[in-house]
PDB file of C-alpha atoms in Angstrom:
ATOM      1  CA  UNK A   1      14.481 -24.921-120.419  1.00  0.00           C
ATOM      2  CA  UNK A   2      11.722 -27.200-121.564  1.00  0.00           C
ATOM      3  CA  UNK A   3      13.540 -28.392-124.338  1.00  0.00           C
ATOM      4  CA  UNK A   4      17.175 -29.348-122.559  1.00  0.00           C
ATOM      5  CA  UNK A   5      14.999 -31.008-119.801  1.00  0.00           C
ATOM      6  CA  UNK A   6      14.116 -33.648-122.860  1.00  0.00           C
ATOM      7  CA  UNK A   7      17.318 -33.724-124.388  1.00  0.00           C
ATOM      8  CA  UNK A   8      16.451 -30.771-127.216  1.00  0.00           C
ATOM      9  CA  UNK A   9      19.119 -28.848-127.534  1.00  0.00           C
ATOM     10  CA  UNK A  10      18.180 -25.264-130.125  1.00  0.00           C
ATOM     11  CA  UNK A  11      21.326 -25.856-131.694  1.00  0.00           C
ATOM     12  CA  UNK A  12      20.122 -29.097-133.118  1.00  0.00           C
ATOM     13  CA  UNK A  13      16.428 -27.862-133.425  1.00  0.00           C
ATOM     14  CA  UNK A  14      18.335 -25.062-135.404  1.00  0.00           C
ATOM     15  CA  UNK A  15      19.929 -27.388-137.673  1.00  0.00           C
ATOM     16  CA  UNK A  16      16.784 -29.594-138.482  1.00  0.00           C
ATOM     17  CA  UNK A  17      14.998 -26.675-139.315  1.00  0.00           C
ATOM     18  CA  UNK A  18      17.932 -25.397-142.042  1.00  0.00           C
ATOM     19  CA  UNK A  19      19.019 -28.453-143.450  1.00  0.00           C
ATOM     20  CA  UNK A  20      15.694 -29.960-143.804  1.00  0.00           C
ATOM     21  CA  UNK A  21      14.148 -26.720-145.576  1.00  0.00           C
ATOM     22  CA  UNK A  22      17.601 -25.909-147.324  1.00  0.00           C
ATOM     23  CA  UNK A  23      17.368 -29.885-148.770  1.00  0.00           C
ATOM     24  CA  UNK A  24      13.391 -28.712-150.297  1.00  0.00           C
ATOM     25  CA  UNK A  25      14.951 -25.972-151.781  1.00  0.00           C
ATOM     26  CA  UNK A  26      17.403 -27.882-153.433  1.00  0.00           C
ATOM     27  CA  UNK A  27      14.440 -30.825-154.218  1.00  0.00           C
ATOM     28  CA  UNK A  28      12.882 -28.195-156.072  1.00  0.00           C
ATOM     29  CA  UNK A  29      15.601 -26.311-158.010  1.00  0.00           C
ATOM     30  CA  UNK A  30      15.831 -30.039-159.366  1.00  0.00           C
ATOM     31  CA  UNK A  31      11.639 -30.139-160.190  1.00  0.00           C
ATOM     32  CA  UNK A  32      12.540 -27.079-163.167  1.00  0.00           C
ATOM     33  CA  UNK A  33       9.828 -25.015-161.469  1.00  0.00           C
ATOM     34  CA  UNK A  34       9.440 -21.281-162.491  1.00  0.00           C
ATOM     35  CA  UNK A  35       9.413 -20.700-158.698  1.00  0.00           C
ATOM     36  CA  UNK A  36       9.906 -22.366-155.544  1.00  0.00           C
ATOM     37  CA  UNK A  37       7.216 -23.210-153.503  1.00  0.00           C
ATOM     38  CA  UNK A  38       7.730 -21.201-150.424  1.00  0.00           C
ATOM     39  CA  UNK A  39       5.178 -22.495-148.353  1.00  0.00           C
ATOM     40  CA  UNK A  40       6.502 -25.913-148.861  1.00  0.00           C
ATOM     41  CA  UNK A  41      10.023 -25.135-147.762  1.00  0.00           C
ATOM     42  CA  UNK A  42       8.634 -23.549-144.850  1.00  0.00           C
ATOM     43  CA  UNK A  43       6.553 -26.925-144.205  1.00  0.00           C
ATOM     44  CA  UNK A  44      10.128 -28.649-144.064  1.00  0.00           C
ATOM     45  CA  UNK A  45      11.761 -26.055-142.100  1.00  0.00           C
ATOM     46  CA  UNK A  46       9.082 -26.621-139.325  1.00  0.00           C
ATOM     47  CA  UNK A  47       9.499 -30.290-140.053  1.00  0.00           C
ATOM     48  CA  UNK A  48      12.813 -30.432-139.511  1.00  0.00           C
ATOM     49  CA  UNK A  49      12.821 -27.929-135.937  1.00  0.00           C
ATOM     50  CA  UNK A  50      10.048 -30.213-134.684  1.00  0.00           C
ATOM     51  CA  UNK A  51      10.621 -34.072-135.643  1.00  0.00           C
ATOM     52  CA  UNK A  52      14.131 -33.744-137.273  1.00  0.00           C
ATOM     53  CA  UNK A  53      15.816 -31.434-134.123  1.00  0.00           C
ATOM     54  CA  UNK A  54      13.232 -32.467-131.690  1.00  0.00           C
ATOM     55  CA  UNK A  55      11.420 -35.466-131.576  1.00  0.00           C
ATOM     56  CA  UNK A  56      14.847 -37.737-132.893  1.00  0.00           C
ATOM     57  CA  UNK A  57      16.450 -35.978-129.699  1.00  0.00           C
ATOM     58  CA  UNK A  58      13.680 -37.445-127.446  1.00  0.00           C
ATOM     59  CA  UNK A  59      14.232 -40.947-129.253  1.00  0.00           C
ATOM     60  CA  UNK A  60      17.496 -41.411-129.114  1.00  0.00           C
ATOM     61  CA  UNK A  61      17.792 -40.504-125.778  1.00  0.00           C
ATOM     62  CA  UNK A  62      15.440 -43.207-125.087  1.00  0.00           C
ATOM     63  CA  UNK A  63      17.330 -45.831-126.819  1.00  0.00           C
ATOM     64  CA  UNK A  64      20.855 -44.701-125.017  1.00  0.00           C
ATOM     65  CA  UNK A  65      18.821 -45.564-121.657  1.00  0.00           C
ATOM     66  CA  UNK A  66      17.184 -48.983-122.643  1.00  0.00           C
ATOM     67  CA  UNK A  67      20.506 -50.456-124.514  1.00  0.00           C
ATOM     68  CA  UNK A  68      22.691 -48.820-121.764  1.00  0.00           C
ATOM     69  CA  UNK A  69      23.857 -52.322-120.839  1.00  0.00           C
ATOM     70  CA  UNK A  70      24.424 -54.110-123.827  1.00  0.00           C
ATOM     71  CA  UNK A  71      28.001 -54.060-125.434  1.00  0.00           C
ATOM     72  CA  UNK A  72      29.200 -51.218-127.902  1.00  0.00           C
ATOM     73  CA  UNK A  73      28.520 -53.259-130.607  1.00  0.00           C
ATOM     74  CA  UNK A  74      25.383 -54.528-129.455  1.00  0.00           C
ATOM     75  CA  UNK A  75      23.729 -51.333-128.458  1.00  0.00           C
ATOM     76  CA  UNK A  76      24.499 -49.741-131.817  1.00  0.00           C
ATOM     77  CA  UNK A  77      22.649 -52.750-134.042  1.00  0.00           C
ATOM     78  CA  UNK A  78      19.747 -52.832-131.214  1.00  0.00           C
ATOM     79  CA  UNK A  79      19.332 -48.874-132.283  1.00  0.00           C
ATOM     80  CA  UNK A  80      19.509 -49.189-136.022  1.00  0.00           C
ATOM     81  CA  UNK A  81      17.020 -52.073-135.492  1.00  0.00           C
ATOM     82  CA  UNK A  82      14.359 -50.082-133.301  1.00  0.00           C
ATOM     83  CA  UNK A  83      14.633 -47.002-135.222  1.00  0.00           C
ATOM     84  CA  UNK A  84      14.278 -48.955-139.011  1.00  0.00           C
ATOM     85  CA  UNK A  85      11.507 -51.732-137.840  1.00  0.00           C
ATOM     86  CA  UNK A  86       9.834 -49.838-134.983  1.00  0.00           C
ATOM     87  CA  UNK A  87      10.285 -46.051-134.942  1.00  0.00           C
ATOM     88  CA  UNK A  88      10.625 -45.379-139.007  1.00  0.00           C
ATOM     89  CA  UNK A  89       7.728 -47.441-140.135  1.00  0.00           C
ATOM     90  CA  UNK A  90       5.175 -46.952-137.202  1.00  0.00           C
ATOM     91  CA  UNK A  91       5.633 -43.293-136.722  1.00  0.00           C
ATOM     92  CA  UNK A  92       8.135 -41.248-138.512  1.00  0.00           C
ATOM     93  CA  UNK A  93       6.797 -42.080-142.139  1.00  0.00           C
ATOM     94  CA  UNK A  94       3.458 -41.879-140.990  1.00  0.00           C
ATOM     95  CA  UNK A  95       3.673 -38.584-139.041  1.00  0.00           C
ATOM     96  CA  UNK A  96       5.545 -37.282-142.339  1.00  0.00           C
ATOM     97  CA  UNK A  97       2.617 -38.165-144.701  1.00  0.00           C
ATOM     98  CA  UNK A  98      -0.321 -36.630-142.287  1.00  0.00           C
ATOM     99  CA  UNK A  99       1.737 -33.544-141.481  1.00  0.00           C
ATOM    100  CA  UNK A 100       2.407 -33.117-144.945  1.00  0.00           C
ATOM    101  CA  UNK A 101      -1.079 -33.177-146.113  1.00  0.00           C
ATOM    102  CA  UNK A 102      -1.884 -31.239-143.388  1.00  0.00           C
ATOM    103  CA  UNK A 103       0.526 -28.634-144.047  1.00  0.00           C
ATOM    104  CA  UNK A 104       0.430 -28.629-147.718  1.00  0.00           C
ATOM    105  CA  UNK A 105      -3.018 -29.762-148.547  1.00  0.00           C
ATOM    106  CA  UNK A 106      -4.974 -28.392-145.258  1.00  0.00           C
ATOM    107  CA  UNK A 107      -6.539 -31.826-144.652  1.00  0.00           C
ATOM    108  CA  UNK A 108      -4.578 -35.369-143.577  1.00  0.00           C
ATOM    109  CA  UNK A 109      -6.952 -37.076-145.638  1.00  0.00           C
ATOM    110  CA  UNK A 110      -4.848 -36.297-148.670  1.00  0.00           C
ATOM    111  CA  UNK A 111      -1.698 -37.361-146.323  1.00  0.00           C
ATOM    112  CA  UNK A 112      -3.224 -40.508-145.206  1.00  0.00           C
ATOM    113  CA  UNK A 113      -4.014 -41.529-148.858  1.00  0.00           C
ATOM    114  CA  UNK A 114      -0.497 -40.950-149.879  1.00  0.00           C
ATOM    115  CA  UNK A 115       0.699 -43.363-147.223  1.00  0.00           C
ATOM    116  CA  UNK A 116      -1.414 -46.049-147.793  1.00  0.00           C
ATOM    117  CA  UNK A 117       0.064 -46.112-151.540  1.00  0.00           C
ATOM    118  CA  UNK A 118       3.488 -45.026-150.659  1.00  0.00           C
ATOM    119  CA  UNK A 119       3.987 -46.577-147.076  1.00  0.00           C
ATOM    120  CA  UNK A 120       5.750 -49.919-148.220  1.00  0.00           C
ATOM    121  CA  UNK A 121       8.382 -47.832-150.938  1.00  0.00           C
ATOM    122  CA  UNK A 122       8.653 -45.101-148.643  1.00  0.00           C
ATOM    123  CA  UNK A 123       9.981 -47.929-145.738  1.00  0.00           C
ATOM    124  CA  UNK A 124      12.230 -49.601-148.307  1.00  0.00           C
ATOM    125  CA  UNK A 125      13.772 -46.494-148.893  1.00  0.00           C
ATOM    126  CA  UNK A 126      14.140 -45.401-145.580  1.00  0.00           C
ATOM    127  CA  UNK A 127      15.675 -48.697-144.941  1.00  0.00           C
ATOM    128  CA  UNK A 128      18.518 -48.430-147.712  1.00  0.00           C
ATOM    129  CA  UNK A 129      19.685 -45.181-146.662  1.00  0.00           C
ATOM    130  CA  UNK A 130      19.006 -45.289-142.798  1.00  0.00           C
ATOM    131  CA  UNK A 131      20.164 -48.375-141.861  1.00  0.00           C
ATOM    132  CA  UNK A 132      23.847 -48.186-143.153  1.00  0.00           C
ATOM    133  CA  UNK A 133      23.883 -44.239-141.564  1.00  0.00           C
ATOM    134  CA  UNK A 134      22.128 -45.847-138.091  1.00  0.00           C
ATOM    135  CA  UNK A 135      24.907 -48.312-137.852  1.00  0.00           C
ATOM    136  CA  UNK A 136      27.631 -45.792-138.318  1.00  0.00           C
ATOM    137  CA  UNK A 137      25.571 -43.477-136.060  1.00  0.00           C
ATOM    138  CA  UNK A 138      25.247 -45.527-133.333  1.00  0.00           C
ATOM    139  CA  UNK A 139      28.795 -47.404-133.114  1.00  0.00           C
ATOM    140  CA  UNK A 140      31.168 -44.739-133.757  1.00  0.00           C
ATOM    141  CA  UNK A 141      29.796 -40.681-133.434  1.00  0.00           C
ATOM    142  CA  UNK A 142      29.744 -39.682-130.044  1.00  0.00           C
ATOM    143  CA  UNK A 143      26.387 -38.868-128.153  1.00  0.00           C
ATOM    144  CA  UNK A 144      26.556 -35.635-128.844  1.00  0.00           C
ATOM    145  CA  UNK A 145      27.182 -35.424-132.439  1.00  0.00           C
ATOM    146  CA  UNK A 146      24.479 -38.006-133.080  1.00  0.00           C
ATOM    147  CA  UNK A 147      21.792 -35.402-134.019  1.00  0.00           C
ATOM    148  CA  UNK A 148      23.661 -33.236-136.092  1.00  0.00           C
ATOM    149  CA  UNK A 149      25.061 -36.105-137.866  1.00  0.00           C
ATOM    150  CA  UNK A 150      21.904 -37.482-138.400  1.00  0.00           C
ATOM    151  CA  UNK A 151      20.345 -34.627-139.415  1.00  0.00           C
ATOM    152  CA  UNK A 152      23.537 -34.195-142.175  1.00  0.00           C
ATOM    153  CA  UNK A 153      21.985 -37.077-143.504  1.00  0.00           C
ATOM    154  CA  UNK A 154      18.515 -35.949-143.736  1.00  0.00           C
ATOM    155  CA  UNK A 155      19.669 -33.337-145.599  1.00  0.00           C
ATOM    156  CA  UNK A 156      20.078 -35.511-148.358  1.00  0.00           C
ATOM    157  CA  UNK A 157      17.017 -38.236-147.225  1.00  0.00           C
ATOM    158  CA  UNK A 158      14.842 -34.692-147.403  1.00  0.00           C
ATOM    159  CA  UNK A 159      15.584 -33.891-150.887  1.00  0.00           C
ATOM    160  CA  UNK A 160      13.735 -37.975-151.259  1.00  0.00           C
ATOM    161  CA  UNK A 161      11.322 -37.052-149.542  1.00  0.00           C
ATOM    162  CA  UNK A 162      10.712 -33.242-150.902  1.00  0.00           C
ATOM    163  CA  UNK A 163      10.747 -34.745-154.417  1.00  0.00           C
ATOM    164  CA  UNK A 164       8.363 -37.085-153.234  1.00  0.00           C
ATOM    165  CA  UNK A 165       5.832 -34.479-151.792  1.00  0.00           C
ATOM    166  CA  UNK A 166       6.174 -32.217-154.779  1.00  0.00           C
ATOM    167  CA  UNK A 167       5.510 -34.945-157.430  1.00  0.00           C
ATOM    168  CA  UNK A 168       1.611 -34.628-156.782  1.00  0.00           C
ATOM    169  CA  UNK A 169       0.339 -30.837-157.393  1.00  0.00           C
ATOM    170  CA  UNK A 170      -3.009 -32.510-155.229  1.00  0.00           C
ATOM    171  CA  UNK A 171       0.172 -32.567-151.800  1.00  0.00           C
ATOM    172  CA  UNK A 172       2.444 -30.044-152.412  1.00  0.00           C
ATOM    173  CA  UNK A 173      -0.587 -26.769-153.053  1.00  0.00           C
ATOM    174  CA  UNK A 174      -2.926 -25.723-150.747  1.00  0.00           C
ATOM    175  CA  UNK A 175      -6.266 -26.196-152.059  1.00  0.00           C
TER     176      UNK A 175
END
């Protein structure tokens, strides 16, 4: 298929998709709601299929092929580095704050806004949580279990981030 051609596999596009809408649920059992905001946790189950079980497959793949040569060791702080200086800050956060005011707002403009004020505490964040799980990620779970490991750790970086896109009613309601 398509998606094995890129290194997808539907098991992990499977388990983006749950954990990452299964950690909004849990974000918002914690907001004392009266009810859960369906469409959101559907925004965060797509998330999660797409970006979380999809495009981290693509990336990571990438990075196995350009550190191939460098010692265990090596290879596995060269990752954590790319993925926390380049990859995080340059396109994961901001693909999460235009998809989410996309999805949740109908517009990126209410996305893009968010990121300018949240970009540089979203990126610290990222960074205390991600680069500790990177390094074990990269130096001792094998290939395979990368994404599902990583993606057992988004389950807990998405309730961050589900709190974060509930906290304004302007991001987490359609208009």
């Amino acid at each position: 298929s398509i998606l094995s051609r890129h290194g997808v596999s539907r098991r992990n596009v499977t388990l983006g998709a749950v954990l990452q809408s299964t950690g909004d649920l849990v974000a918002q059992h914690g907001e004392a709601k009266i009810s859960y905001d369906w469409w959101r946790c559907f925004a965060f189950f797509i998330w999660g299929a797409l970006y979380g079980g999809g495009v981290n497959a693509v990336i990571y793949a990438k990075y196995d092929t350009v550190f191939l040569r460098l010692p265990q060791v090596w290879a596995a702080l060269a990752k954590t580095l790319v993925d926390n200086l380049l990859h995080s800050p340059l396109l994961y956060i901001p693909t999460f704050y235009l998809y989410y005011g996309w999805m949740l707002n109908g517009s990126t403009k209410n996305g893009l806004s968010r990121l300018w004020k949240e970009w540089w505490p979203t990126t610290k964040e990222v960074w205390a949580v991600w680069i500790p799980a990177q390094i074990v990620n990269f130096s001792v779970v094998p290939v395979r279990q990368r994404i599902p490991f990583m993606l057992s750790i988004c389950f807990l970086w998405n309730i961050v981030l589900s709190k974060r896109a509930g906290r304004d009613d302007s991001f987490s309601q359609l208009t």
